[in-house]
Tab-separated table of C-alpha atoms in Angstrom:
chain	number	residue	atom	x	y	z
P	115	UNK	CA	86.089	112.198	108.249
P	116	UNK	CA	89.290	110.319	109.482
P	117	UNK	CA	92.486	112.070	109.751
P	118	UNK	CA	94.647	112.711	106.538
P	119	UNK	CA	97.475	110.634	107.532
P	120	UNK	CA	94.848	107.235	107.807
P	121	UNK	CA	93.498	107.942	104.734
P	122	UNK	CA	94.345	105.415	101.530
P	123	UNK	CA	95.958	106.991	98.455
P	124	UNK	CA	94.876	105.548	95.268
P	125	UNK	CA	97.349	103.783	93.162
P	126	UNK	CA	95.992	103.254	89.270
P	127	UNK	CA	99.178	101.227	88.643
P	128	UNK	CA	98.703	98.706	91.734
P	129	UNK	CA	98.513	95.298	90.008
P	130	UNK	CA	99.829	96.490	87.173
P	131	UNK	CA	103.319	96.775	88.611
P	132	UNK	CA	106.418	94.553	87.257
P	133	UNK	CA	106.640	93.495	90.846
P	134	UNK	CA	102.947	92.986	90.853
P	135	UNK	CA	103.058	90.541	87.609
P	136	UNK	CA	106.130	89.026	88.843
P	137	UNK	CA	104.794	87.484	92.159
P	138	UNK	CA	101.141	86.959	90.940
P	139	UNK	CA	100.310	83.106	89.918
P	140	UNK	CA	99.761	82.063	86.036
P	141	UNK	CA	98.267	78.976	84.635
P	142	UNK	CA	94.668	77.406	83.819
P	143	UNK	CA	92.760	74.745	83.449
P	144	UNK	CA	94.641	73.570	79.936
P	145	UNK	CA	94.501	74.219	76.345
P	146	UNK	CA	91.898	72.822	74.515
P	147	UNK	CA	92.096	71.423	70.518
P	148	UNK	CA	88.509	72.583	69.531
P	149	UNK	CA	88.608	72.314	65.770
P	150	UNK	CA	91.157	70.782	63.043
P	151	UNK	CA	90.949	73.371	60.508
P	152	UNK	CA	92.958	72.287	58.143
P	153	UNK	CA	95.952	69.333	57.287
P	154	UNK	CA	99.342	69.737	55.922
P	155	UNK	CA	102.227	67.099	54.867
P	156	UNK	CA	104.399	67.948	57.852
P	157	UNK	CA	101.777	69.551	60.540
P	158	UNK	CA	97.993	69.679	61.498
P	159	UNK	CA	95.909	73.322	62.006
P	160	UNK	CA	93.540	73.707	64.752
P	161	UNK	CA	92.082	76.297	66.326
P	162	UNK	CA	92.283	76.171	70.304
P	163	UNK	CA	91.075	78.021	73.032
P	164	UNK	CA	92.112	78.400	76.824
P	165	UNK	CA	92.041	80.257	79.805
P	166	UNK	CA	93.526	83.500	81.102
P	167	UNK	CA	92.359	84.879	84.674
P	168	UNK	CA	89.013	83.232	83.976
P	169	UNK	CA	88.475	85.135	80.456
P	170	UNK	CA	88.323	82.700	77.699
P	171	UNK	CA	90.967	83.181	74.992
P	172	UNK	CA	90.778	82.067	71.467
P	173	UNK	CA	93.454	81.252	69.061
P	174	UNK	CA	95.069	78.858	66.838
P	175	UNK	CA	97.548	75.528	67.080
P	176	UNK	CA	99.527	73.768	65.072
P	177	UNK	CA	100.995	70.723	65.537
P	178	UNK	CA	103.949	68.904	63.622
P	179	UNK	CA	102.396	65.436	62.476
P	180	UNK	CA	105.743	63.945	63.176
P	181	UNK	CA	105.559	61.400	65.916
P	182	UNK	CA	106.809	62.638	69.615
P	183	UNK	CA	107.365	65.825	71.549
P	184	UNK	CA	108.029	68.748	70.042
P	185	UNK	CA	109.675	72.479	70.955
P	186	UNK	CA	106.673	75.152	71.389
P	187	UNK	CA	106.768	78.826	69.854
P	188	UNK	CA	104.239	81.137	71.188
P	189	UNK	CA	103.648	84.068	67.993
P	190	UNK	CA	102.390	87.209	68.750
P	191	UNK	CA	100.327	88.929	66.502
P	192	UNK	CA	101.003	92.650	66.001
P	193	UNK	CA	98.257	95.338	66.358
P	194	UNK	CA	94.929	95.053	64.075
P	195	UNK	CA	91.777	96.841	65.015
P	196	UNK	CA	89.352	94.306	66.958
P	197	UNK	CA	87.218	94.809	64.619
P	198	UNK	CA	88.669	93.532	61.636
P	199	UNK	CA	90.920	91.361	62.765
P	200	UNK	CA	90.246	87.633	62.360
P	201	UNK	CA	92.580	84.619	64.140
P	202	UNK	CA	95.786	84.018	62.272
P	203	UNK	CA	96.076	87.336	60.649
P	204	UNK	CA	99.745	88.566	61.604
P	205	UNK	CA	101.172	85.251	62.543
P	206	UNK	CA	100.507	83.165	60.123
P	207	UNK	CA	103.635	84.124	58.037
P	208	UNK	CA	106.246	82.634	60.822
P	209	UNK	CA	103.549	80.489	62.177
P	210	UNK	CA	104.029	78.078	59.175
P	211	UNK	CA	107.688	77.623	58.453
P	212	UNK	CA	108.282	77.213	62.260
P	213	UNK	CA	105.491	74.391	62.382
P	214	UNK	CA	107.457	72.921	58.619
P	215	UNK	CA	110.644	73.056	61.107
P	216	UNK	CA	109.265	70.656	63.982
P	217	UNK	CA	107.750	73.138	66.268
P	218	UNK	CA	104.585	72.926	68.157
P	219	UNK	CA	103.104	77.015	67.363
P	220	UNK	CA	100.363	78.251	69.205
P	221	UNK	CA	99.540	81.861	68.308
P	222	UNK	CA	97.074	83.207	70.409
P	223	UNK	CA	94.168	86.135	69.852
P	224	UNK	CA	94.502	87.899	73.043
P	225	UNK	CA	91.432	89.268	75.013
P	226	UNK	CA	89.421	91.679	73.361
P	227	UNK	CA	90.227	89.790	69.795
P	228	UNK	CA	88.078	87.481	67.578
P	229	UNK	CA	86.672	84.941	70.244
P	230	UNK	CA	88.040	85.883	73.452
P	231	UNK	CA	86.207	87.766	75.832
P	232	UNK	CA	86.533	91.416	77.036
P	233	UNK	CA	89.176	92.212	79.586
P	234	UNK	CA	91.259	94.782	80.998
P	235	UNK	CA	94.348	95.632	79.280
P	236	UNK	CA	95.974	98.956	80.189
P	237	UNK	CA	99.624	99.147	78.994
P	238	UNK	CA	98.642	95.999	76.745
P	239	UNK	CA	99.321	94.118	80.061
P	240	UNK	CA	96.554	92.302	79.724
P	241	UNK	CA	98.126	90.551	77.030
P	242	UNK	CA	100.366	89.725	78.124
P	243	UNK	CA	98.982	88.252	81.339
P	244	UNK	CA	97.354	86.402	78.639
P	245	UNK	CA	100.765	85.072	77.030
P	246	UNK	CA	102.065	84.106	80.546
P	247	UNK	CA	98.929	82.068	81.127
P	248	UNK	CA	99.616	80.251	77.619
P	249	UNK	CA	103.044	79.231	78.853
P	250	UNK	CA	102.168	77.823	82.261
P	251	UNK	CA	99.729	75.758	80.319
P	252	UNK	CA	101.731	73.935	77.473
P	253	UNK	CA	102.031	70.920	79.861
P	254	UNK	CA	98.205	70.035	79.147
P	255	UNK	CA	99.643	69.343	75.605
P	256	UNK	CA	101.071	65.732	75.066
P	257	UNK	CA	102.756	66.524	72.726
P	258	UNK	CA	104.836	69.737	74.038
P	259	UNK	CA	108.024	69.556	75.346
P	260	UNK	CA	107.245	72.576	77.618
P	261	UNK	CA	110.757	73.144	79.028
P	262	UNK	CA	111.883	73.986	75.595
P	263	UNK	CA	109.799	77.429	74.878
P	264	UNK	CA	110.603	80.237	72.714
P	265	UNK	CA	108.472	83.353	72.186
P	266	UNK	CA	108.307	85.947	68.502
P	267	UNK	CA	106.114	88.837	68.565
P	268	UNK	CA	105.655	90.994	65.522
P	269	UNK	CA	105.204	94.967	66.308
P	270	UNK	CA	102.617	95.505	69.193
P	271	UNK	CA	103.157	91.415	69.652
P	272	UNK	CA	106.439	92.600	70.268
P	273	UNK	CA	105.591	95.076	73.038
P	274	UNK	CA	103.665	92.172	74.562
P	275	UNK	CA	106.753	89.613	74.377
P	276	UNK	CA	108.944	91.765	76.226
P	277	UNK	CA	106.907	90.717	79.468
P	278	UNK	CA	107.695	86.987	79.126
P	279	UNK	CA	111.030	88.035	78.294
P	280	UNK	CA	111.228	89.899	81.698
P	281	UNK	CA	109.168	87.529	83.681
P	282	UNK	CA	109.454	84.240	82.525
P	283	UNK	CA	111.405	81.471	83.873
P	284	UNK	CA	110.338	79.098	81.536
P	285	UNK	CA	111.177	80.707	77.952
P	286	UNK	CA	114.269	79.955	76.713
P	287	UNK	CA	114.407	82.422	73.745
P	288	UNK	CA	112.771	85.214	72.463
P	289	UNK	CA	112.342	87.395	69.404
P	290	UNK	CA	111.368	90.818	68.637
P	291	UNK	CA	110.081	91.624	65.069
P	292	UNK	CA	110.080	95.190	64.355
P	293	UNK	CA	109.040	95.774	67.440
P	294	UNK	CA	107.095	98.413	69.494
P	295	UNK	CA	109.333	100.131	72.253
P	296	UNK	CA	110.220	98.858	75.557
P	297	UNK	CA	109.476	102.087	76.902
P	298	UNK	CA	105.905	102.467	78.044
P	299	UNK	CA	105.980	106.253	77.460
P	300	UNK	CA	106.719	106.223	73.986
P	301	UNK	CA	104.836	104.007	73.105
P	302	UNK	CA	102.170	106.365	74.544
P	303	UNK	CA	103.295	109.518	72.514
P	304	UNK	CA	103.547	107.115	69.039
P	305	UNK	CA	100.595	106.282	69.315
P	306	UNK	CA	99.041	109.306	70.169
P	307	UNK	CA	100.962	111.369	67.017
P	308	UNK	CA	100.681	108.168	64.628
P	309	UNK	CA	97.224	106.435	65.078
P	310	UNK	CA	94.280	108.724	64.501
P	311	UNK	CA	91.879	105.299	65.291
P	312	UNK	CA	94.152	105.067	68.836
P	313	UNK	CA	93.669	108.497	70.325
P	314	UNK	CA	90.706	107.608	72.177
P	315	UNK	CA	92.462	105.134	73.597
P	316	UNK	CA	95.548	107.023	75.060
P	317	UNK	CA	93.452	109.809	76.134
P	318	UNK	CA	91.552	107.402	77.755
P	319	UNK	CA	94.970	105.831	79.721
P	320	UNK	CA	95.895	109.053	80.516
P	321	UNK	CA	92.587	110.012	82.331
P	322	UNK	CA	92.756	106.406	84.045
P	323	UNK	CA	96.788	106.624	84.765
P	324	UNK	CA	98.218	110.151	84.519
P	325	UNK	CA	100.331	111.403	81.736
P	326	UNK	CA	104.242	110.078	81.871
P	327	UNK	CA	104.991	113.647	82.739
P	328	UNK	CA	102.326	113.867	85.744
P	329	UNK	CA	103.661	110.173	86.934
P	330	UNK	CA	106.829	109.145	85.743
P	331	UNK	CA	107.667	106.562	88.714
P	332	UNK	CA	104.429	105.042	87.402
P	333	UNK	CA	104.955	104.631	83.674
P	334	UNK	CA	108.507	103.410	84.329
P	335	UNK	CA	107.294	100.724	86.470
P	336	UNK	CA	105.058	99.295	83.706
P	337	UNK	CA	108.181	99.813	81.084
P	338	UNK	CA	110.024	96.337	80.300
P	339	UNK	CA	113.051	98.841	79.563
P	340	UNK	CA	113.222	99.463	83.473
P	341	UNK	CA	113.659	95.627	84.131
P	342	UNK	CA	116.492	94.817	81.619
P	343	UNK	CA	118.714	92.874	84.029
P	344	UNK	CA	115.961	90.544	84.931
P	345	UNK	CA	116.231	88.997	81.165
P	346	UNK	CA	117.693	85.285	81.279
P	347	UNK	CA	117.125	84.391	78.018
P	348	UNK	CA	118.956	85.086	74.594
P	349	UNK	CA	117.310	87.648	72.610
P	350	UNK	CA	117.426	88.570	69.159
P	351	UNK	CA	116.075	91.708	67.129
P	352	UNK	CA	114.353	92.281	63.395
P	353	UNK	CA	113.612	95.549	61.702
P	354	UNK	CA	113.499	97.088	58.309
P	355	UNK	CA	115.056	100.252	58.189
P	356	UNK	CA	112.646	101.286	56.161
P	357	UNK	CA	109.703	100.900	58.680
P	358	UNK	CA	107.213	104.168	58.374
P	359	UNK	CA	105.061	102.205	61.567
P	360	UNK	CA	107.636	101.651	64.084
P	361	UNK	CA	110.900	103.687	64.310
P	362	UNK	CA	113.422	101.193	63.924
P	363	UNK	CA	116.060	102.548	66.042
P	364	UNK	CA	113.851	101.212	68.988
P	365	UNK	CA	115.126	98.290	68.083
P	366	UNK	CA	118.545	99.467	67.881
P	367	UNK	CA	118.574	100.578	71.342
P	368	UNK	CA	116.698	97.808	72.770
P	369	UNK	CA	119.710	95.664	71.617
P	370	UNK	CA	122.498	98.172	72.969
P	371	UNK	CA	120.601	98.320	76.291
P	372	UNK	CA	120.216	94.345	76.881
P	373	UNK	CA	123.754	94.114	75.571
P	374	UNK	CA	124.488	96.687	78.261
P	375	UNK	CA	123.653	94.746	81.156
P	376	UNK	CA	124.501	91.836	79.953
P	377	UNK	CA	122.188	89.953	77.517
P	378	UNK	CA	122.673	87.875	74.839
P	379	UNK	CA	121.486	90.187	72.594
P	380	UNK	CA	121.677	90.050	68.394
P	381	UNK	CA	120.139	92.873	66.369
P	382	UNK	CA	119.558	92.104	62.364
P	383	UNK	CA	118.770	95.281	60.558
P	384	UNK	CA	117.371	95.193	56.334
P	385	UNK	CA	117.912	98.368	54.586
P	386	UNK	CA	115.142	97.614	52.822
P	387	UNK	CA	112.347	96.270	54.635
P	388	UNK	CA	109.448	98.001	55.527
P	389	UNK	CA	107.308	97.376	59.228
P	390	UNK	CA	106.517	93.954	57.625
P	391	UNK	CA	109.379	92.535	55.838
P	392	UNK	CA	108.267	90.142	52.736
P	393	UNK	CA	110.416	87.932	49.921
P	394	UNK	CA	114.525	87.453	50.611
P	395	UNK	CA	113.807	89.703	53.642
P	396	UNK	CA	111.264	87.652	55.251
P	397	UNK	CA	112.879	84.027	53.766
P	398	UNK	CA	116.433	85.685	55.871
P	399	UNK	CA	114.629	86.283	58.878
P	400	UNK	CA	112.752	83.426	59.050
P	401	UNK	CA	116.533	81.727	58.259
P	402	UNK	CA	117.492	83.431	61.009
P	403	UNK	CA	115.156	82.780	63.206
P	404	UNK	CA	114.822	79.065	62.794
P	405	UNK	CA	118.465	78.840	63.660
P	406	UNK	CA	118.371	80.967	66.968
P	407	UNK	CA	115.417	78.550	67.984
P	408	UNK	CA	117.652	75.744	67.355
């Protein structure tokens, strides 16, 4: 046996790591149109498909019939059980008024979801490696203007948006929708006390990663709240106060920590909207929404 001091320790988070993300490569081989599912007055639907890390990754596009190049939003969905869940569901709600307003939206299925195939994905970082593929692929689209990029996540697609928030050079704007926390931890515990069909899941993690108690240093460094001054982009915040999902003052101090540091942060609170907001909610979000894009 070699001495103790040669021997390797074992580091569950190595990869996983902002630093890790940060200086690995993104990008694929392009996005691909496969089907045109259905056509509107002002925009076509398709569904697409593309690659993430070799994994294929399904999804749906849609593309403003208008003649030219067009801004891209990049909508992701919040958290459905695999098993149910079916391409558009979650997104399609913003998906269409954005494509109404111009904009090229592609909302993808992550791994693990409809047609994609199985992949890791411990912290969700899988997809959002997933996301940051998407983004370093818009170019393969004629008709994208990818230097004009903005990101929405709903919920868990929150969570995952808050990595192309940190990471991404290329997004220019980015909104969270009653989102999950930036805290990796908490997320953890939520989920453990809140999602009976989840638990097997974060007991799992916890085997795999040690508890946030056990390794602190290790669940910070796959927290986006621990990388707050590398935002660049404007950000801006939904949530019902009413939400019994996701505790809304995440949101609350998601916004006074990016404002903290600097960020161009805005924070829209409706007394009451529940986890999804719907009617003159979800028209004044939307409203709001278009015009940050713009």
């Amino acid at each position: 046996m070699p001495p103790a001091h040669n021997m390797m320790i074992y580091d569950p988070f190595d990869g996983w790591r902002f630093h890790d993300l940060a200086s690995r490569s993104y990008g694929g081989p392009g996005i691909q149109l496969i089907e045109l599912e259905r056509e509107r007055d002002l925009y076509d639907q398709y569904s697409m498909q593309y690659r993430s890390d070799g994994l294929l990754i399904t999804g749906r596009a849609y593309l403003p019939r208008e003649a030219g190049t067009h801004p891209v939003v990049i909508v992701n969905h919040g958290y459905l059980s695999p098993e149910v869940y079916e391409t558009g569901m979650d997104t399609w709600r913003l998906a269409i008024p954005l494509a109404e307003a111009g904009y090229i939206v592609l909302t993808p299925d992550f791994r693990n979801y409809a047609g994609s195939d199985q992949g890791p994905n411990p912290f969700r970082l899988g997809y959002a490696i997933d996301v940051m593929n998407l983004i370093e692929q818009l170019d393969s689209l004629p008709q994208a203007s990818s230097n004009q990029v903005g990101v929405i996540g709903h919920s868990m697609g929150g969570e995952v948006s808050m990595w192309p928030m940190i990471l991404s050079d290329e997004v220019d704007a980015v909104v969270l929708y009653a989102s999950m926390s930036a805290n990796a931890a908490q997320n953890w515990a939520h989920r453990m006390e809140q999602y009976p069909i989840q638990r097997d899941a974060m007991r799992a993690l916890v085997i795999a990663y040690g508890t946030p108690d056990e390794n602190p240093e290790g669940w910070a460094s796959v927290s986006p709240d621990s990388y707050l001054e590398e935002v660049s982009m404007p950000v801006m915040l939904h949530h019902g106060l009413l939400d019994n999902i996701v505790p809304s003052i995440w949101s609350r101090q998601l916004h006074e920590s990016l404002a903290g540091v600097g960020v161009d942060s805005t924070l829209w609170e409706y007394p009451g909207g529940s986890h999804s907001l719907y009617g003159r909610d979800l028209d004044l979000m939307i409203e709001r929404t278009l015009a940050f894009f713009a």
